[in-house]
Short mmCIF file of C-alpha atoms in Angstrom, two decimals:
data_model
loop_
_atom_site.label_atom_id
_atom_site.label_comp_id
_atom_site.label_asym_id
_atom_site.label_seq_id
_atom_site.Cartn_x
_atom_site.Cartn_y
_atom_site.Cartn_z
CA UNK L 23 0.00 0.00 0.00
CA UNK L 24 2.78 2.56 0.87
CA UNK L 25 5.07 1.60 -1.96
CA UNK L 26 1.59 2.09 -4.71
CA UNK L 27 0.61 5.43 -3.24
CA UNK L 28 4.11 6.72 -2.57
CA UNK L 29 5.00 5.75 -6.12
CA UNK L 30 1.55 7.03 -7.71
CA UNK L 31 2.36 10.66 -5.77
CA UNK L 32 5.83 10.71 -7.83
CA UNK L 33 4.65 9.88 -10.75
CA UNK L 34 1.73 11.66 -11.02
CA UNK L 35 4.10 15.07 -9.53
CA UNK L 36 1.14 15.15 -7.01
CA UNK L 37 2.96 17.28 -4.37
CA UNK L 38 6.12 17.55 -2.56
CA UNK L 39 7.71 16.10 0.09
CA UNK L 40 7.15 19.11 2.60
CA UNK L 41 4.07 19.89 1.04
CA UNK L 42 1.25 20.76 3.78
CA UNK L 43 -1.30 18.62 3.16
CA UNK L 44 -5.69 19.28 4.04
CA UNK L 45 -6.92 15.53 4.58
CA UNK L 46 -10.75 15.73 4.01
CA UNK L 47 -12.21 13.28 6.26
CA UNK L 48 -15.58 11.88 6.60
CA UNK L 49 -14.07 8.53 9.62
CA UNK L 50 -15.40 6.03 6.78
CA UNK L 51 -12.43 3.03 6.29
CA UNK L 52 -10.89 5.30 3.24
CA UNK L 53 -10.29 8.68 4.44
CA UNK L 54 -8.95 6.34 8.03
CA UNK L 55 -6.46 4.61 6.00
CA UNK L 56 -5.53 8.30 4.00
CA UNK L 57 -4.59 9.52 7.17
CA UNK L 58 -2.27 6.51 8.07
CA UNK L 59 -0.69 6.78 4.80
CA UNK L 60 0.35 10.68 4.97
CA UNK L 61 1.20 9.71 8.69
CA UNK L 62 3.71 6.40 7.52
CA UNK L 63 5.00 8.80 4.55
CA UNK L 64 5.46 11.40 7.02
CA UNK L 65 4.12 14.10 5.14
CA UNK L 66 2.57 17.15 7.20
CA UNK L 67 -1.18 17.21 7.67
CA UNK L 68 -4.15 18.16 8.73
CA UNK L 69 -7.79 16.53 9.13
CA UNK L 70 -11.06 18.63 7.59
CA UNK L 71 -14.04 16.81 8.96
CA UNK L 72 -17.61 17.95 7.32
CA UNK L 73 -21.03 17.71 9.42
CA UNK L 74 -24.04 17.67 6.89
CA UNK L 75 -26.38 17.14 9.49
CA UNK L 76 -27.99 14.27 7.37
CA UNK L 77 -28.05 11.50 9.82
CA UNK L 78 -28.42 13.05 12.99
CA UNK L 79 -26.52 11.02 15.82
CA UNK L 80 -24.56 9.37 13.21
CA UNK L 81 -23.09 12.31 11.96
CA UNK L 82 -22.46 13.43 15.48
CA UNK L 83 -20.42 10.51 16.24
CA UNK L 84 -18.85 10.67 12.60
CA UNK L 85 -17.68 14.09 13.85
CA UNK L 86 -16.68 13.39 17.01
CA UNK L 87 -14.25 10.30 15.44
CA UNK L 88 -12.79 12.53 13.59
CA UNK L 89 -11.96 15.00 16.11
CA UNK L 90 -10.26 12.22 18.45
CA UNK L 91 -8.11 10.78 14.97
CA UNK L 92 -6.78 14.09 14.74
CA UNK L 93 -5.73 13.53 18.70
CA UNK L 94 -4.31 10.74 17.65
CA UNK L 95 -2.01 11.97 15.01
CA UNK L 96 -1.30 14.87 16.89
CA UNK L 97 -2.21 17.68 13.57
CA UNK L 98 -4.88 20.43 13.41
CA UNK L 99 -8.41 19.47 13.51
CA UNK L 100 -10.96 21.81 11.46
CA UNK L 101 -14.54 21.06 11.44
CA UNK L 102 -18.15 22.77 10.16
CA UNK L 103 -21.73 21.90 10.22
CA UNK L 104 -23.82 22.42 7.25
CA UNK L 105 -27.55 22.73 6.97
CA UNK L 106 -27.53 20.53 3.76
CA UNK L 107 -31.08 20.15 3.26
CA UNK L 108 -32.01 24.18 3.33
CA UNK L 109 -29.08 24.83 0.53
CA UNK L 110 -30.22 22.51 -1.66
CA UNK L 111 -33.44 23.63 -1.70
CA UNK L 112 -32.43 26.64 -2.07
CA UNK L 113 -29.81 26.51 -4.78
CA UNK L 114 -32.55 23.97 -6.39
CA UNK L 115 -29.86 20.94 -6.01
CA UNK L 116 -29.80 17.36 -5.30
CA UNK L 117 -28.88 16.73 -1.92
CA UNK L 118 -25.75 14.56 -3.08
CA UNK L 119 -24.77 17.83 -5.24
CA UNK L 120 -25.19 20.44 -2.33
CA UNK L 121 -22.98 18.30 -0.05
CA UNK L 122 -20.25 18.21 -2.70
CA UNK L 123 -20.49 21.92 -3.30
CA UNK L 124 -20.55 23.01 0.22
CA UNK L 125 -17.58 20.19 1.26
CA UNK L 126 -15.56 21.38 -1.71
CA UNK L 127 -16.06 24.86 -1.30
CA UNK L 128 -14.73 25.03 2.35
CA UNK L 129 -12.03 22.42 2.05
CA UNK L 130 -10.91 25.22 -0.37
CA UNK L 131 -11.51 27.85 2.37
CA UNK L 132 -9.77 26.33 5.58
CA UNK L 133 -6.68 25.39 2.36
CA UNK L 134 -6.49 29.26 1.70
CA UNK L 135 -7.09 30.59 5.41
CA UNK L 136 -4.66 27.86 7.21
CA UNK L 137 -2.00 27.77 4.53
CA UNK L 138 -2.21 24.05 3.24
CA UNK L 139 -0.94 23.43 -0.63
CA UNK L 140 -3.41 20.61 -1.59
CA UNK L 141 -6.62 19.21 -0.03
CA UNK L 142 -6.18 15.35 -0.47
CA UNK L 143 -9.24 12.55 -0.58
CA UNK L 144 -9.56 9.52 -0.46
CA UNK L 145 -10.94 8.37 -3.64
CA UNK L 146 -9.48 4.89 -5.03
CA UNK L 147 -9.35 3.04 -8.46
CA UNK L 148 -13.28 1.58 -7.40
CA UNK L 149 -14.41 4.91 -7.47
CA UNK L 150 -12.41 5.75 -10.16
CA UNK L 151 -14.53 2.76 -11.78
CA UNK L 152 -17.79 3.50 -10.50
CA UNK L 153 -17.40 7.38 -12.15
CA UNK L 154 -16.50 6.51 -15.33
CA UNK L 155 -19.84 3.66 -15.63
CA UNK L 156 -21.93 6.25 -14.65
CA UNK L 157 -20.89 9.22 -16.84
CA UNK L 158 -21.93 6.55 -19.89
CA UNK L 159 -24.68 5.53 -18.26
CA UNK L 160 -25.87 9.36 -18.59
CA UNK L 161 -24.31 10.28 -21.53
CA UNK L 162 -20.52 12.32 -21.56
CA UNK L 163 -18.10 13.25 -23.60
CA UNK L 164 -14.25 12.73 -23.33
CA UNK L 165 -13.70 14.43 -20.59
CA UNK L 166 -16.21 12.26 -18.45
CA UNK L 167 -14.39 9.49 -19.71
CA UNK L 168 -11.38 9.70 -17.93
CA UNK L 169 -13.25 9.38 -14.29
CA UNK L 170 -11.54 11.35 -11.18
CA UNK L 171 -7.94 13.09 -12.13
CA UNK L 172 -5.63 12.52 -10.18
CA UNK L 173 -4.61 16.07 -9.68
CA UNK L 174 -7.13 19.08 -9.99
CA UNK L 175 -5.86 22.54 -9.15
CA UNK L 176 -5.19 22.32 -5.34
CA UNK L 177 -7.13 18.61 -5.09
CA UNK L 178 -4.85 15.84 -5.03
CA UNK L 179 -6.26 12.02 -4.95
CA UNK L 180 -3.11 9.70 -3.99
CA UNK L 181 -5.13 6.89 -3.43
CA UNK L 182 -6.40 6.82 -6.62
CA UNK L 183 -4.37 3.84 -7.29
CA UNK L 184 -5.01 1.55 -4.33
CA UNK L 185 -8.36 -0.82 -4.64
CA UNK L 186 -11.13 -0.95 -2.20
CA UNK L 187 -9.49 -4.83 -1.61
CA UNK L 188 -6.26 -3.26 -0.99
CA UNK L 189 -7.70 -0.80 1.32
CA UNK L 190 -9.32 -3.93 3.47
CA UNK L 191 -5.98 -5.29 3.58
CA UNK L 192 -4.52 -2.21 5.10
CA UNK L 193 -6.87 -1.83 8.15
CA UNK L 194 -6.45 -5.23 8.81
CA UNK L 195 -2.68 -5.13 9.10
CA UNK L 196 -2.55 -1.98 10.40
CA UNK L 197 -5.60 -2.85 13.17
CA UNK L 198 -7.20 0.37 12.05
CA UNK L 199 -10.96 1.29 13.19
CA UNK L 200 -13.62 3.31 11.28
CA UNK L 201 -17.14 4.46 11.22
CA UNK L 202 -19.45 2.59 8.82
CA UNK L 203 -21.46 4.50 6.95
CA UNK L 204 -24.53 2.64 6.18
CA UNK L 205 -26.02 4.89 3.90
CA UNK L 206 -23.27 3.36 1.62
CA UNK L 207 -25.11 0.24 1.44
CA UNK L 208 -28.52 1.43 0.23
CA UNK L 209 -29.14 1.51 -3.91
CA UNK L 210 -31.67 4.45 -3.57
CA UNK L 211 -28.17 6.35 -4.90
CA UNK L 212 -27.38 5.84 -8.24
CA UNK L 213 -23.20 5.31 -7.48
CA UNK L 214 -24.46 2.59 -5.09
CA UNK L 215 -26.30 0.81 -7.38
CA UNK L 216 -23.91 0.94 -9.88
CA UNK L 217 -21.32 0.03 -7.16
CA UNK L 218 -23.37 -3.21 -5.73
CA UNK L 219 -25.51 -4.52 -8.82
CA UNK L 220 -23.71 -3.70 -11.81
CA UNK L 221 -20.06 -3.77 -11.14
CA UNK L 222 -20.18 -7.30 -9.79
CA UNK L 223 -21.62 -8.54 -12.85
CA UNK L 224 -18.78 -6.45 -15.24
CA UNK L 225 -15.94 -8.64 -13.30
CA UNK L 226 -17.49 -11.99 -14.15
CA UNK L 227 -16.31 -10.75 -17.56
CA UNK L 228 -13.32 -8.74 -16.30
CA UNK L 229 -12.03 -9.50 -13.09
CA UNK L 230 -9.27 -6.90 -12.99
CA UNK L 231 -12.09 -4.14 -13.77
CA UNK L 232 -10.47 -1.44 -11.58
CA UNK L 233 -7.07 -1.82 -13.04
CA UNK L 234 -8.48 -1.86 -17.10
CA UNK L 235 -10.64 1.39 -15.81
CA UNK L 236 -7.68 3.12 -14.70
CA UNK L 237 -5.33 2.57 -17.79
CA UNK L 238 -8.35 3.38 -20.00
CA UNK L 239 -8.67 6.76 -17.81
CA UNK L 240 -5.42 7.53 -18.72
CA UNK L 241 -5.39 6.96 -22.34
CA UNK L 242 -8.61 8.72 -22.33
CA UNK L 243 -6.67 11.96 -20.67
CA UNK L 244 -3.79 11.65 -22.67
CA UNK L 245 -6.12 11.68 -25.56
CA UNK L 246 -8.32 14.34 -24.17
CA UNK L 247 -4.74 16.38 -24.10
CA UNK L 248 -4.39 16.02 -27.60
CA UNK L 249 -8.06 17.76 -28.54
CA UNK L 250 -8.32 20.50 -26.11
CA UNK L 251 -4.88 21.44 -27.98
CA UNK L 252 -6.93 21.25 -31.45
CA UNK L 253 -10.16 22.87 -29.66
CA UNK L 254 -7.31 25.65 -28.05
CA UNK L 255 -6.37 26.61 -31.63
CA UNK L 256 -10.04 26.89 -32.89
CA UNK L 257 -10.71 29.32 -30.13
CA UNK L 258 -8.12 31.89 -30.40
CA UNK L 259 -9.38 31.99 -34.58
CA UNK L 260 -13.22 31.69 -33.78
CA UNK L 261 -13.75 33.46 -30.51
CA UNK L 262 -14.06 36.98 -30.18
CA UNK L 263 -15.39 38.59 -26.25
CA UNK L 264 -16.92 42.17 -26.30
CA UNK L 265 -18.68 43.98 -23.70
CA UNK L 266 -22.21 43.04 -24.68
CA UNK L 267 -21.84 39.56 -26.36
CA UNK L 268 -19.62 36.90 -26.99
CA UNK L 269 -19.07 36.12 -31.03
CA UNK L 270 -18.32 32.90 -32.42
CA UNK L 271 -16.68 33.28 -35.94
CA UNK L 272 -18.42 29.99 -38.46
CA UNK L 273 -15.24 30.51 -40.85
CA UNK L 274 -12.83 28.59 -38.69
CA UNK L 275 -14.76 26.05 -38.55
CA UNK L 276 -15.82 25.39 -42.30
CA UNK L 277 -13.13 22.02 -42.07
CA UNK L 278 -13.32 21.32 -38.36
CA UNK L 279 -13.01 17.91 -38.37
CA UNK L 280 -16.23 16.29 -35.74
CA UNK L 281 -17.90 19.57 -35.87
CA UNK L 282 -20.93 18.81 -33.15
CA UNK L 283 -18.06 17.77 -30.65
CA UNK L 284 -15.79 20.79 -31.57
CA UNK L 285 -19.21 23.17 -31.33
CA UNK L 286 -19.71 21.92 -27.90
CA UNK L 287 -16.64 22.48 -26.29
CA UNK L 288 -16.16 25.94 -27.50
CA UNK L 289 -19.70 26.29 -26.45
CA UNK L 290 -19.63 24.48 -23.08
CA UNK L 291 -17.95 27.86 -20.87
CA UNK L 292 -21.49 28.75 -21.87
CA UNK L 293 -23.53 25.30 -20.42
CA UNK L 294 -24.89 24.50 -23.99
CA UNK L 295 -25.79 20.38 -23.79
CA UNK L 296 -25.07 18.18 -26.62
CA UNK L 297 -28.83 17.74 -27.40
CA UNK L 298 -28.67 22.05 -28.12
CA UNK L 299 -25.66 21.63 -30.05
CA UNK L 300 -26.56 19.05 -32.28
CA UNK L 301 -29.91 21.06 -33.52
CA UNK L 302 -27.53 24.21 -33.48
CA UNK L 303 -25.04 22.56 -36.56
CA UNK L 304 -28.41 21.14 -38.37
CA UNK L 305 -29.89 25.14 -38.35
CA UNK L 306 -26.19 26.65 -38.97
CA UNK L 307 -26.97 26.15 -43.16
CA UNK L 308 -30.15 28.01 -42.72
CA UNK L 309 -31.57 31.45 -42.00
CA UNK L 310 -30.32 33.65 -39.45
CA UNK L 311 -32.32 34.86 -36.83
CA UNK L 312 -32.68 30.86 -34.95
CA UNK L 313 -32.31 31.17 -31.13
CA UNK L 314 -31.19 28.36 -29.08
CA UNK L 315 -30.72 28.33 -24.70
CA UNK L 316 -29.20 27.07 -22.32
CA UNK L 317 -29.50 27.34 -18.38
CA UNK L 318 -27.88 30.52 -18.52
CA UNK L 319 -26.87 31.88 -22.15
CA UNK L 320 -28.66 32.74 -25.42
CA UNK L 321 -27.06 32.13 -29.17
CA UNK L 322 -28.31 33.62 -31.93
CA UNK L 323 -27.43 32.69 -35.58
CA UNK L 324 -25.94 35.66 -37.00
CA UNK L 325 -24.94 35.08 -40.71
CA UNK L 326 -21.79 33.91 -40.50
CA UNK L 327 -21.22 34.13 -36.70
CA UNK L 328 -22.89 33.05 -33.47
CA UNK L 329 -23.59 35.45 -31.00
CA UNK L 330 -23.85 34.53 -27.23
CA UNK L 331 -25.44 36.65 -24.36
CA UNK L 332 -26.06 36.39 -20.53
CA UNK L 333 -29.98 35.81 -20.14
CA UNK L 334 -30.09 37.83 -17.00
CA UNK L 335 -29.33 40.54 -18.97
CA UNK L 336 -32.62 40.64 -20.05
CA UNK L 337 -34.04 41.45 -16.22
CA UNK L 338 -32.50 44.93 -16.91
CA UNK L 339 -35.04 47.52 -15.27
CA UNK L 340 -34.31 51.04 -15.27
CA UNK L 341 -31.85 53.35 -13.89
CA UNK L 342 -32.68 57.24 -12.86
CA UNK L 343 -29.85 59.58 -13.03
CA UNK L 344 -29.98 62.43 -10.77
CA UNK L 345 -28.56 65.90 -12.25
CA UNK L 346 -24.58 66.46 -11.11
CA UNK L 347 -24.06 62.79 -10.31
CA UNK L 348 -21.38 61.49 -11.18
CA UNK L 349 -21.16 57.32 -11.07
CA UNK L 350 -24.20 54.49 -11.34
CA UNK L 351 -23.00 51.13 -10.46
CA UNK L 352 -25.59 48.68 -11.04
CA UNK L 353 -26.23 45.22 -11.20
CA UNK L 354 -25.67 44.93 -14.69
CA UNK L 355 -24.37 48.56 -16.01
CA UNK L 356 -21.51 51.17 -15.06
CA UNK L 357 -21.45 54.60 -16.12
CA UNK L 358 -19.31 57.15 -15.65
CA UNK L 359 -20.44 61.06 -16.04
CA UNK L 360 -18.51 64.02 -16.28
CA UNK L 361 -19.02 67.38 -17.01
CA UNK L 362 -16.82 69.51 -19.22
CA UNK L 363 -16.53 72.93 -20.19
CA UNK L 364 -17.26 73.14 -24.21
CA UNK L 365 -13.99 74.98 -24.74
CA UNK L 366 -12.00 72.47 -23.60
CA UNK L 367 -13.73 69.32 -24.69
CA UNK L 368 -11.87 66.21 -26.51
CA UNK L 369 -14.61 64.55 -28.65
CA UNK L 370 -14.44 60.88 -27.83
CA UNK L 371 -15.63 58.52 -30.74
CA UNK L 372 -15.86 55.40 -29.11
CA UNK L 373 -19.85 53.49 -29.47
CA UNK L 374 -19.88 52.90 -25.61
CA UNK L 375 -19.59 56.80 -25.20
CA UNK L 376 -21.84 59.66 -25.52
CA UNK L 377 -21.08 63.74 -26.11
CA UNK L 378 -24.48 65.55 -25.31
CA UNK L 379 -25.02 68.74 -25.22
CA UNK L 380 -25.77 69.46 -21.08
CA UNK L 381 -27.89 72.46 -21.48
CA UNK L 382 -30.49 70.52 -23.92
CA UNK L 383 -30.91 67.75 -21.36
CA UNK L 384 -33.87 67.81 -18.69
CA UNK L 385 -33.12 65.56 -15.75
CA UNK L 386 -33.39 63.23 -13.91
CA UNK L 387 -32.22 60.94 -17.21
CA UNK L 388 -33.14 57.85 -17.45
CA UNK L 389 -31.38 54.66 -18.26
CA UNK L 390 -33.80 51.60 -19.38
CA UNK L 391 -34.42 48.82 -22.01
CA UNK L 392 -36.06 50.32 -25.57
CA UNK L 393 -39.47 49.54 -26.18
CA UNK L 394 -41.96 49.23 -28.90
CA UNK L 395 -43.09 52.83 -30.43
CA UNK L 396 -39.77 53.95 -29.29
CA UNK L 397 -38.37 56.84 -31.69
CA UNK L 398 -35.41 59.16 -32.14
CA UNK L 399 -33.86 60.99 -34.77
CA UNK L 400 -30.58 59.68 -35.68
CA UNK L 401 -27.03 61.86 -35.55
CA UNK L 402 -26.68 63.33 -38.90
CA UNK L 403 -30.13 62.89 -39.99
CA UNK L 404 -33.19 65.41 -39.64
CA UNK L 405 -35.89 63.00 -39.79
CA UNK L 406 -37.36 60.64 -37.00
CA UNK L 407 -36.57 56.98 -37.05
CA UNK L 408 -38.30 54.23 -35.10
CA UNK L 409 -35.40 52.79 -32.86
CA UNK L 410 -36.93 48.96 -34.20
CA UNK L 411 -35.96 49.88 -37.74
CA UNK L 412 -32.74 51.22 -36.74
CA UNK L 413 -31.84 48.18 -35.36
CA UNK L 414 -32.84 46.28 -38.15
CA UNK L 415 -31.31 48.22 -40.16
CA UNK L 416 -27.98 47.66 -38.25
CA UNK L 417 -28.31 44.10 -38.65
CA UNK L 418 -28.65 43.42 -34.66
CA UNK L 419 -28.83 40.19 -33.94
CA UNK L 420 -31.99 39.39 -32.06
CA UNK L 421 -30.58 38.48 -28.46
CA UNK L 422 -28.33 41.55 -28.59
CA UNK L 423 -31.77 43.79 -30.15
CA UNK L 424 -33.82 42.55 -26.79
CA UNK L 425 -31.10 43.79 -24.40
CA UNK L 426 -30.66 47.23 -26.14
CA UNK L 427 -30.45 50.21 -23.56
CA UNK L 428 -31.48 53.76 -24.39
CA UNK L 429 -30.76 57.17 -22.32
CA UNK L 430 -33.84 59.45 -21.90
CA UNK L 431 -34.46 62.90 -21.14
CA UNK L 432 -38.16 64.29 -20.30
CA UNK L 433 -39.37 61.39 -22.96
CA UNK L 434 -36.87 62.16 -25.51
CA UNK L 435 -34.13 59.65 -26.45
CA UNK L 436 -31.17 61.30 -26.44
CA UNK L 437 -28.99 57.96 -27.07
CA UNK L 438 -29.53 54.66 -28.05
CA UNK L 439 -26.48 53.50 -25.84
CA UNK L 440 -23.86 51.54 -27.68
CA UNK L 441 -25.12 52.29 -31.16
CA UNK L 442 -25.85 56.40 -31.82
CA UNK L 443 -26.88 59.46 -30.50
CA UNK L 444 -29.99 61.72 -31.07
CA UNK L 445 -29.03 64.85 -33.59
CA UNK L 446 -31.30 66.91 -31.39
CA UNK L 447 -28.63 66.69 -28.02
CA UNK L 448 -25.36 66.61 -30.05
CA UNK L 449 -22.29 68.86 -29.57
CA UNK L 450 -22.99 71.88 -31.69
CA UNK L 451 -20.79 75.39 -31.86
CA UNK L 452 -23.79 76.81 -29.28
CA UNK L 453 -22.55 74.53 -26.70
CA UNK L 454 -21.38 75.86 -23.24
CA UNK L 455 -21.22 72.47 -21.50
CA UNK L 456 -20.45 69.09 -22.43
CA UNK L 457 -21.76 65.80 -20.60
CA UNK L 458 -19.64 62.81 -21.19
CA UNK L 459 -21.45 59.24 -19.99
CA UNK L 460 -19.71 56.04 -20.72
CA UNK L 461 -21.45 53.18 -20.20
CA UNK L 462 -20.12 49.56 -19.41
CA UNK L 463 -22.15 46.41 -19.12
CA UNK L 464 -20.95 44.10 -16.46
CA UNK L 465 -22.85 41.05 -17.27
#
């Protein structure tokens, strides 16, 4: 057992000797024999012990085991309590998924407070096995393929070699005790099921499952290496960010060899599933103007580009600005206003920022999303132009159209923001005073 995870730490460049080392711990038989491991390899560490207040007395005594190992070893002990059951519910999560977020999330607290390099688990080759079976049971793509990395950021798994048999072996040499969970044992889970009725029917076929799964998982990575380098490529050609959208150039990918798979990673920052991508290539020879969502973006075909938005943006209300203020930082927008005297007045030409003429304007102004009916006439023109036809004309791609902010004054739109002022407030010769806005969207 030593020799395996000793070697797998080296090999794997998991962390250094002196490396101070965050052991989460739930007192099940794993994370007791990851603690005797650090302690025989002598490396310096610490025990992180998390409470989900799931199974009452149990997790009390779970908690209190863990305190008394750390008494043992002689290292730190840190501990929390989580009200599990409210956060899921309230982040709308499973209850398996809320544990993981809160555990991981202040592992990766106590790491950053206490000054520990990596927070090491206890995960093994059977879990290893039991991740990648049910990734293709629900459907992945390469990257679920290659199970639980060995090394992820600040999370190192040094057991990931080791089998649950070897782990037996250990406690029984080494007269170790733990804290059964028996929640382990029920198949209301999907991992357990997978763990207790499919698994043993895979190693009448295979019996050396866990080691095949774990070469595989490598492969897979080193493979997986080899396409985010291809995918890398196609994003620095296709992938342009700008304040208000996110455009995905369709030129670089005219010969992109597996197109659906190269669409969805350069498309997965953005939570798009496989399902939305697929439709997404079948629409990309047809008419622009097709919308497709996901949990927290919008695309639009564009011609010969897709364009990508936040949909909160769309919960934009309205922002009043009072006269002689000076800064409005919102939830979604930041603007900056400054008054200047004519005289000595730059002209700035960039879209996000407006020159009006201060004198003209009536406040408070008003910052809110355009609506139907809207009007305005246009710099440079004399005639008024409904702000719908402008931005057709302007070729505005329809989740960027819906999200389009204009500044009024009284109920005249002095600037459709972004895109072009109203003639009526520009900078003329008869101008004492000058107001300046710039405008930034921050999501």
């Amino acid at each position: 057992m030593l020799q395996k995870v000793s070697g797998f730490i080296q090999s794997h460049n998991l962390c250094e000797p002196d490396s101070k080392i965050l052991a989460a711990v739930s007192s099940g038989i794993d994370s007791i024999v990851l603690c005797e491991v650090l302690h025989q390899l002598k490396y310096t560490f610490a025990i992180a012990h998390c409470n989900f207040g799931l199974r009452d007395e149990d997790a009390e005594a779970d908690q209190l085991f863990a305190k008394k190992l750390a008494k043992k070893y002689d290292v730190p002990f840190f501990t929390e309590n989580f009200d599990t059951r409210a956060f899921a519910t309230q982040e709308k999560l499973s209850i398996q998924m809320a544990a993981r977020t809160l555990r991981y999330t202040w592992f990766e607290q106590v790491r950053q407070q206490e000054g520990y390099d990596y927070i090491a688990t206890a995960h093994h080759s059977n879990d290893l096995t039991e991740t990648i079976l049910l990734h293709l049971t629900k459907g992945t793509g390469i990257a679920g393929l290659h199970g639980i990395p060995a090394k992820n950021g600040h999370i190192i798994r040094p057991m990931l070699t080791v089998t649950k048999d070897d782990i037996f072996d250990f406690v029984t040499e080494q007269r170790l005790i733990w804290r059964e969970d028996t929640s382990n044992e029920t198949t209301k889970y999907q991992r357990n099921k997978i763990r207790h009725e499919v698994i043993p029917v895979l190693k009448e076929i295979n019996p050396n499952l866990e080691e095949t799964m774990q070469h595989t998982a490598e492969r897979v990575s080193q493979a997986e290496a080899i396409v985010h380098t291809y995918i890398d490529n196609l994003r620095q050609q296709s992938i342009k960010e700008a304040e208000d959208a996110v455009y995905l150039s369709l030129v670089p990918l005219q010969n992109a060899t597996g197109l659906p798979v190269v669409l969805h990673e350069l498309l997965r920052p953005f939570n798009f599933s496989y399902t939305v991508v697929l439709e997404l290539v079948k629409a990309l020879e047809g008419l622009s103007g097709k919308q497709f969502d996901s949990p927290s973006h919008t695309l639009i075909k564009d011609r010969e580009q897709l364009v990508i938005t936040p949909r909160n943006l769309s919960r934009f209300g309205s922002v009043t600005i009072a006269e002689g203020q000076t800064e409005v930082d919102e939830e979604h927008v930041q603007m900056t206003l400054r008054y200047v005297p004519a005289s000595a007045y730059k002209l700035n030409t960039k879209p996000h920022v407006a020159a009006l003429d201060a004198g003209l304007l009536k406040f408070p102004l008003k910052l809110r999303s355009w609506q139907e009916g809207d009007w305005f006439v246009p710099l440079g023109m004399n005639g008024k132009k409904k702000i719908s036809d402008f931005l057709i004309d302007k070729k505005i791609p329809a989740n960027l159209k819906a999200k389009t902010l204009v500044l009024v004054s009284d109920q005249s739109i002095v600037w459709i923001a972004g895109h072009r002022l109203d003639n009526r407030f520009k900078v003329t010769e008869k101008t004492e005073q000058v107001l300046e806005i710039s405008l930034k969207r921050t999501s």
